[in-house]
Amino acid sequence: MIRKNKDILIFKRLLLWTVYLFSGYLLYSRKGYLFPYFITFAKIIYPLSIFWLQIKLKTKEKLLPIDSSMTTSQLWFNILPVLASLITVILCVLNTVIYVTDKLI
């Protein structure tokens, strides 16, 4: 049973990374289907978000390591990469969905 759960987890991660990397490929190689400001933001943050996510996965840290003893600057230092990566993921996947629906219709 444990092996089956591990296989499913590996498959889910592989699927998510494939979609995200395909979204990045479309982001850089095709014209953007969103506003130019969103595309520029996504093109800047996309490589950083991949490195940041790999570091978080490798060290097995929490996504948001926040506690009550942190200062405001420490909170922003922890929140901004998560927020930027989340926005980038949303923009890249949205751009891909619009691209795929445009090609299908």
Coordinates of N, CA, C and O in Angstrom, one line a residue:
M1 N 0.8 -1.2 0.0 CA 0.0 0.0 0.0 C 0.9 1.3 0.0 O 0.5 2.2 -0.6
I2 N 2.0 1.2 0.7 CA 2.8 2.4 0.8 C 3.5 2.6 -0.6 O 3.6 3.7 -1.0
R3 N 3.8 1.6 -1.2 CA 4.4 1.7 -2.6 C 3.5 2.3 -3.5 O 3.9 3.1 -4.4
K4 N 2.2 1.9 -3.5 CA 1.2 2.5 -4.4 C 1.0 4.0 -4.1 O 0.9 4.8 -5.1
N5 N 1.0 4.4 -2.9 CA 0.9 5.8 -2.6 C 2.1 6.6 -3.0 O 2.0 7.7 -3.5
K6 N 3.2 6.0 -2.9 CA 4.5 6.7 -3.4 C 4.5 6.8 -4.9 O 4.9 7.8 -5.4
D7 N 4.0 5.8 -5.6 CA 3.9 5.8 -7.1 C 2.9 6.9 -7.5 O 3.2 7.6 -8.5
I8 N 1.8 7.0 -6.8 CA 0.8 8.1 -7.1 C 1.4 9.4 -6.9 O 1.2 10.3 -7.7
L9 N 2.1 9.6 -5.8 CA 2.7 10.9 -5.5 C 3.8 11.3 -6.6 O 3.8 12.4 -7.0
I10 N 4.6 10.3 -7.0 CA 5.6 10.6 -8.0 C 4.8 10.9 -9.3 O 5.3 11.9 -10.0
F11 N 3.8 10.2 -9.7 CA 3.0 10.5 -10.9 C 2.4 11.9 -10.8 O 2.5 12.7 -11.8
K12 N 1.9 12.3 -9.7 CA 1.3 13.6 -9.5 C 2.3 14.7 -9.7 O 2.1 15.7 -10.4
R13 N 3.5 14.5 -9.0 CA 4.6 15.5 -9.2 C 5.1 15.6 -10.6 O 5.3 16.7 -11.1
L14 N 5.2 14.5 -11.3 CA 5.7 14.4 -12.6 C 4.7 15.2 -13.5 O 5.1 15.9 -14.4
L15 N 3.4 14.9 -13.3 CA 2.3 15.6 -14.1 C 2.4 17.1 -13.9 O 2.3 17.9 -14.8
L16 N 2.5 17.5 -12.6 CA 2.5 19.0 -12.3 C 3.7 19.6 -12.9 O 3.6 20.7 -13.5
W17 N 4.9 19.0 -12.8 CA 6.1 19.6 -13.4 C 6.1 19.6 -14.9 O 6.5 20.6 -15.5
T18 N 5.5 18.6 -15.5 CA 5.3 18.6 -17.0 C 4.4 19.7 -17.4 O 4.8 20.4 -18.4
V19 N 3.3 19.9 -16.8 CA 2.4 21.0 -17.1 C 3.1 22.4 -16.9 O 3.0 23.3 -17.8
Y20 N 3.8 22.5 -15.8 CA 4.5 23.8 -15.5 C 5.6 24.1 -16.5 O 5.8 25.2 -17.0
L21 N 6.4 23.0 -16.9 CA 7.5 23.3 -17.8 C 6.9 23.5 -19.2 O 7.5 24.3 -20.0
F22 N 5.8 22.8 -19.6 CA 5.2 23.1 -20.9 C 4.6 24.5 -20.9 O 4.7 25.2 -21.9
S23 N 4.1 25.0 -19.8 CA 3.6 26.4 -19.7 C 4.7 27.4 -19.9 O 4.6 28.4 -20.5
G24 N 5.9 27.0 -19.3 CA 7.1 27.9 -19.5 C 7.6 27.9 -20.9 O 8.0 28.9 -21.4
Y25 N 7.5 26.7 -21.6 CA 7.9 26.7 -23.0 C 7.0 27.6 -23.8 O 7.5 28.3 -24.7
L26 N 5.7 27.5 -23.6 CA 4.7 28.3 -24.3 C 4.9 29.8 -24.0 O 4.8 30.7 -24.8
L27 N 5.3 30.1 -22.7 CA 5.5 31.5 -22.3 C 6.6 32.1 -23.0 O 6.5 33.3 -23.5
Y28 N 7.7 31.4 -23.2 CA 8.9 32.0 -23.9 C 8.9 31.8 -25.4 O 9.5 32.6 -26.1
S29 N 8.2 30.8 -25.9 CA 8.3 30.6 -27.4 C 7.2 31.1 -28.2 O 7.3 31.3 -29.4
R30 N 6.0 31.3 -27.6 CA 4.8 31.8 -28.3 C 4.5 33.2 -27.9 O 5.0 33.7 -26.9
K31 N 3.5 33.8 -28.6 CA 3.1 35.1 -28.1 C 2.2 34.9 -26.9 O 1.5 33.8 -26.8
G32 N 2.1 35.8 -26.0 CA 1.3 35.7 -24.8 C -0.1 36.0 -25.1 O -0.4 36.9 -26.0
Y33 N -1.0 35.3 -24.4 CA -2.4 35.6 -24.6 C -3.0 36.4 -23.5 O -4.2 36.7 -23.5
L34 N -2.2 36.9 -22.5 CA -2.6 37.7 -21.5 C -2.1 39.1 -21.7 O -1.4 39.4 -22.7
F35 N -2.4 40.0 -20.8 CA -1.8 41.4 -20.9 C -0.3 41.4 -20.9 O 0.3 40.5 -20.2
P36 N 0.3 42.3 -21.6 CA 1.8 42.3 -21.7 C 2.5 42.4 -20.3 O 3.6 41.8 -20.1
Y37 N 1.9 43.1 -19.4 CA 2.4 43.3 -18.1 C 2.5 41.9 -17.4 O 3.5 41.6 -16.7
F38 N 1.4 41.1 -17.5 CA 1.4 39.8 -16.9 C 2.4 38.9 -17.5 O 3.1 38.1 -16.8
I39 N 2.6 38.9 -18.8 CA 3.5 38.1 -19.5 C 5.0 38.5 -19.1 O 5.8 37.6 -18.8
T40 N 5.3 39.8 -19.0 CA 6.6 40.2 -18.6 C 6.9 39.8 -17.2 O 8.0 39.3 -16.9
F41 N 5.9 40.0 -16.3 CA 6.1 39.5 -14.9 C 6.4 38.0 -14.9 O 7.3 37.6 -14.2
A42 N 5.6 37.2 -15.6 CA 5.8 35.8 -15.6 C 7.1 35.4 -16.2 O 7.7 34.4 -15.7
K43 N 7.6 36.1 -17.2 CA 8.8 35.7 -17.8 C 10.0 36.0 -16.9 O 11.0 35.3 -16.9
I44 N 9.9 37.0 -16.0 CA 10.9 37.4 -15.1 C 10.9 36.4 -13.9 O 12.0 35.9 -13.5
I45 N 9.8 36.1 -13.4 CA 9.7 35.3 -12.2 C 9.7 33.8 -12.4 O 10.1 33.0 -11.6
Y46 N 9.4 33.4 -13.6 CA 9.3 31.9 -13.9 C 10.5 31.1 -13.6 O 10.5 30.1 -12.9
P47 N 11.7 31.5 -14.1 CA 12.9 30.8 -13.7 C 13.2 30.8 -12.2 O 13.6 29.8 -11.6
L48 N 13.0 31.9 -11.6 CA 13.2 32.0 -10.1 C 12.3 31.1 -9.4 O 12.6 30.5 -8.4
S49 N 11.0 31.0 -9.8 CA 10.1 30.2 -9.1 C 10.4 28.7 -9.2 O 10.2 27.9 -8.3
I50 N 11.0 28.3 -10.4 CA 11.4 26.9 -10.5 C 12.6 26.6 -9.5 O 12.5 25.6 -8.8
F51 N 13.5 27.5 -9.4 CA 14.6 27.2 -8.5 C 14.1 27.3 -7.0 O 14.5 26.5 -6.2
W52 N 13.3 28.2 -6.7 CA 12.7 28.3 -5.4 C 11.9 27.1 -5.0 O 12.1 26.6 -3.9
L53 N 11.1 26.6 -5.9 CA 10.3 25.4 -5.6 C 11.2 24.2 -5.4 O 11.0 23.3 -4.6
Q54 N 12.3 24.1 -6.2 CA 13.2 22.9 -6.1 C 13.9 23.0 -4.8 O 14.1 21.9 -4.1
I55 N 14.3 24.1 -4.3 CA 14.9 24.3 -3.0 C 14.0 23.9 -1.9 O 14.3 23.2 -1.0
K56 N 12.7 24.4 -2.0 CA 11.7 24.0 -1.0 C 11.4 22.5 -0.9 O 11.3 21.9 0.1
L57 N 11.4 21.9 -2.1 CA 11.1 20.4 -2.2 C 12.3 19.6 -1.6 O 12.1 18.6 -1.0
K58 N 13.5 20.1 -2.0 CA 14.7 19.3 -1.6 C 14.9 19.4 -0.1 O 15.3 18.4 0.5
T59 N 14.7 20.6 0.5 CA 15.0 20.7 2.0 C 13.8 20.3 2.8 O 13.9 20.2 4.0
K60 N 12.6 20.0 2.1 CA 11.4 19.6 2.8 C 10.9 20.6 3.8 O 10.5 20.2 4.9
E61 N 11.1 21.9 3.5 CA 10.6 22.9 4.4 C 9.1 23.1 4.2 O 8.6 22.7 3.2
K62 N 8.5 23.8 5.2 CA 7.2 24.2 5.0 C 7.1 25.3 3.9 O 8.1 26.0 3.7
L63 N 6.0 25.4 3.3 CA 5.8 26.4 2.2 C 5.9 27.8 2.8 O 6.5 28.7 2.2
L64 N 5.2 28.0 3.9 CA 5.3 29.3 4.6 C 5.7 29.0 6.1 O 4.9 28.8 7.0
P65 N 7.0 29.1 6.3 CA 7.5 28.9 7.7 C 7.3 30.2 8.5 O 8.2 31.0 8.7
I66 N 6.1 30.4 9.1 CA 5.8 31.6 9.8 C 5.5 31.2 11.3 O 4.8 30.3 11.6
D67 N 6.1 32.0 12.2 CA 5.8 31.9 13.6 C 5.6 33.3 14.2 O 5.9 34.3 13.6
S68 N 5.2 33.3 15.5 CA 4.9 34.5 16.1 C 6.1 35.4 16.5 O 6.0 36.6 16.8
S69 N 7.3 34.8 16.5 CA 8.5 35.5 16.9 C 9.2 36.3 15.8 O 10.2 36.9 16.0
M70 N 8.6 36.2 14.6 CA 9.3 36.8 13.4 C 9.0 38.3 13.3 O 7.9 38.7 13.7
T71 N 10.0 39.0 12.8 CA 9.8 40.4 12.6 C 9.0 40.6 11.2 O 8.8 39.7 10.5
T72 N 8.6 41.9 11.0 CA 7.9 42.2 9.7 C 8.7 41.9 8.5 O 8.2 41.3 7.5
S73 N 10.0 42.2 8.6 CA 10.9 42.0 7.4 C 11.1 40.5 7.2 O 11.1 40.0 6.0
Q74 N 11.1 39.7 8.2 CA 11.2 38.2 8.0 C 10.0 37.7 7.4 O 10.0 36.8 6.6
L75 N 8.8 38.2 7.9 CA 7.6 37.7 7.3 C 7.5 38.0 5.8 O 7.1 37.2 5.0
W76 N 7.9 39.3 5.4 CA 7.8 39.6 4.0 C 8.8 38.8 3.2 O 8.6 38.4 2.1
F77 N 10.0 38.5 3.8 CA 11.0 37.7 3.2 C 10.5 36.3 2.9 O 10.9 35.7 1.9
N78 N 9.6 35.8 3.7 CA 9.1 34.5 3.6 C 7.8 34.5 2.7 O 7.6 33.5 2.0
I79 N 7.0 35.5 2.7 CA 5.8 35.6 2.0 C 6.0 36.0 0.5 O 5.3 35.4 -0.4
L80 N 6.9 36.9 0.2 CA 7.0 37.4 -1.2 C 7.4 36.3 -2.2 O 6.8 36.2 -3.3
P81 N 8.4 35.4 -1.9 CA 8.6 34.3 -2.9 C 7.4 33.4 -3.1 O 7.2 33.0 -4.3
V82 N 6.7 33.1 -2.1 CA 5.5 32.2 -2.2 C 4.5 32.9 -3.0 O 3.9 32.3 -4.0
L83 N 4.2 34.2 -2.8 CA 3.2 34.9 -3.5 C 3.6 35.1 -5.0 O 2.8 34.9 -5.9
A84 N 4.9 35.5 -5.2 CA 5.3 35.6 -6.6 C 5.2 34.3 -7.4 O 4.8 34.3 -8.5
S85 N 5.6 33.2 -6.7 CA 5.6 31.9 -7.4 C 4.1 31.5 -7.7 O 3.8 31.0 -8.7
L86 N 3.3 31.8 -6.7 CA 1.9 31.4 -6.9 C 1.2 32.2 -8.0 O 0.5 31.6 -8.9
I87 N 1.5 33.5 -8.1 CA 1.0 34.3 -9.2 C 1.6 33.9 -10.5 O 0.9 33.8 -11.5
T88 N 2.8 33.5 -10.5 CA 3.5 33.1 -11.8 C 2.9 31.7 -12.2 O 2.6 31.6 -13.4
V89 N 2.6 30.8 -11.3 CA 2.0 29.6 -11.7 C 0.6 29.8 -12.3 O 0.3 29.3 -13.3
I90 N -0.2 30.7 -11.7 CA -1.5 31.0 -12.1 C -1.4 31.6 -13.5 O -2.2 31.2 -14.4
L91 N -0.5 32.6 -13.7 CA -0.4 33.2 -15.0 C 0.1 32.3 -16.1 O -0.5 32.3 -17.2
C92 N 1.0 31.4 -15.8 CA 1.6 30.5 -16.8 C 0.5 29.5 -17.2 O 0.3 29.2 -18.4
V93 N -0.2 28.9 -16.2 CA -1.2 27.9 -16.6 C -2.4 28.6 -17.3 O -2.9 28.0 -18.2
L94 N -2.7 29.8 -16.9 CA -3.8 30.5 -17.5 C -3.5 30.7 -19.0 O -4.3 30.6 -19.9
N95 N -2.2 31.2 -19.2 CA -1.8 31.4 -20.6 C -1.8 30.1 -21.4 O -2.2 30.1 -22.6
T96 N -1.4 29.0 -20.8 CA -1.4 27.7 -21.5 C -2.9 27.3 -21.8 O -3.1 26.8 -22.9
V97 N -3.8 27.5 -20.8 CA -5.2 27.1 -21.1 C -5.8 27.9 -22.2 O -6.5 27.4 -23.1
I98 N -5.5 29.2 -22.2 CA -6.0 30.0 -23.3 C -5.4 29.6 -24.6 O -6.1 29.6 -25.7
Y99 N -4.1 29.3 -24.6 CA -3.4 28.9 -25.9 C -4.1 27.6 -26.4 O -4.3 27.5 -27.6
V100 N -4.3 26.6 -25.5 CA -4.8 25.3 -25.9 C -6.3 25.5 -26.4 O -6.6 24.9 -27.5
T101 N -7.1 26.3 -25.7 CA -8.4 26.5 -26.2 C -8.5 27.3 -27.5 O -9.3 27.0 -28.3
D102 N -7.5 28.2 -27.7 CA -7.5 28.9 -29.0 C -7.1 27.9 -30.1 O -7.6 28.1 -31.2
K103 N -6.2 27.0 -29.9 CA -5.8 26.0 -30.9 C -6.9 25.0 -31.2 O -7.1 24.5 -32.3
L104 N -7.7 24.7 -30.2 CA -8.8 23.7 -30.4 C -10.0 24.3 -31.0 O -10.8 23.6 -31.7
I105 N -10.2 25.6 -30.8 CA -11.5 26.2 -31.4 C -11.2 26.8 -32.7 O -10.4 27.0 -33.4

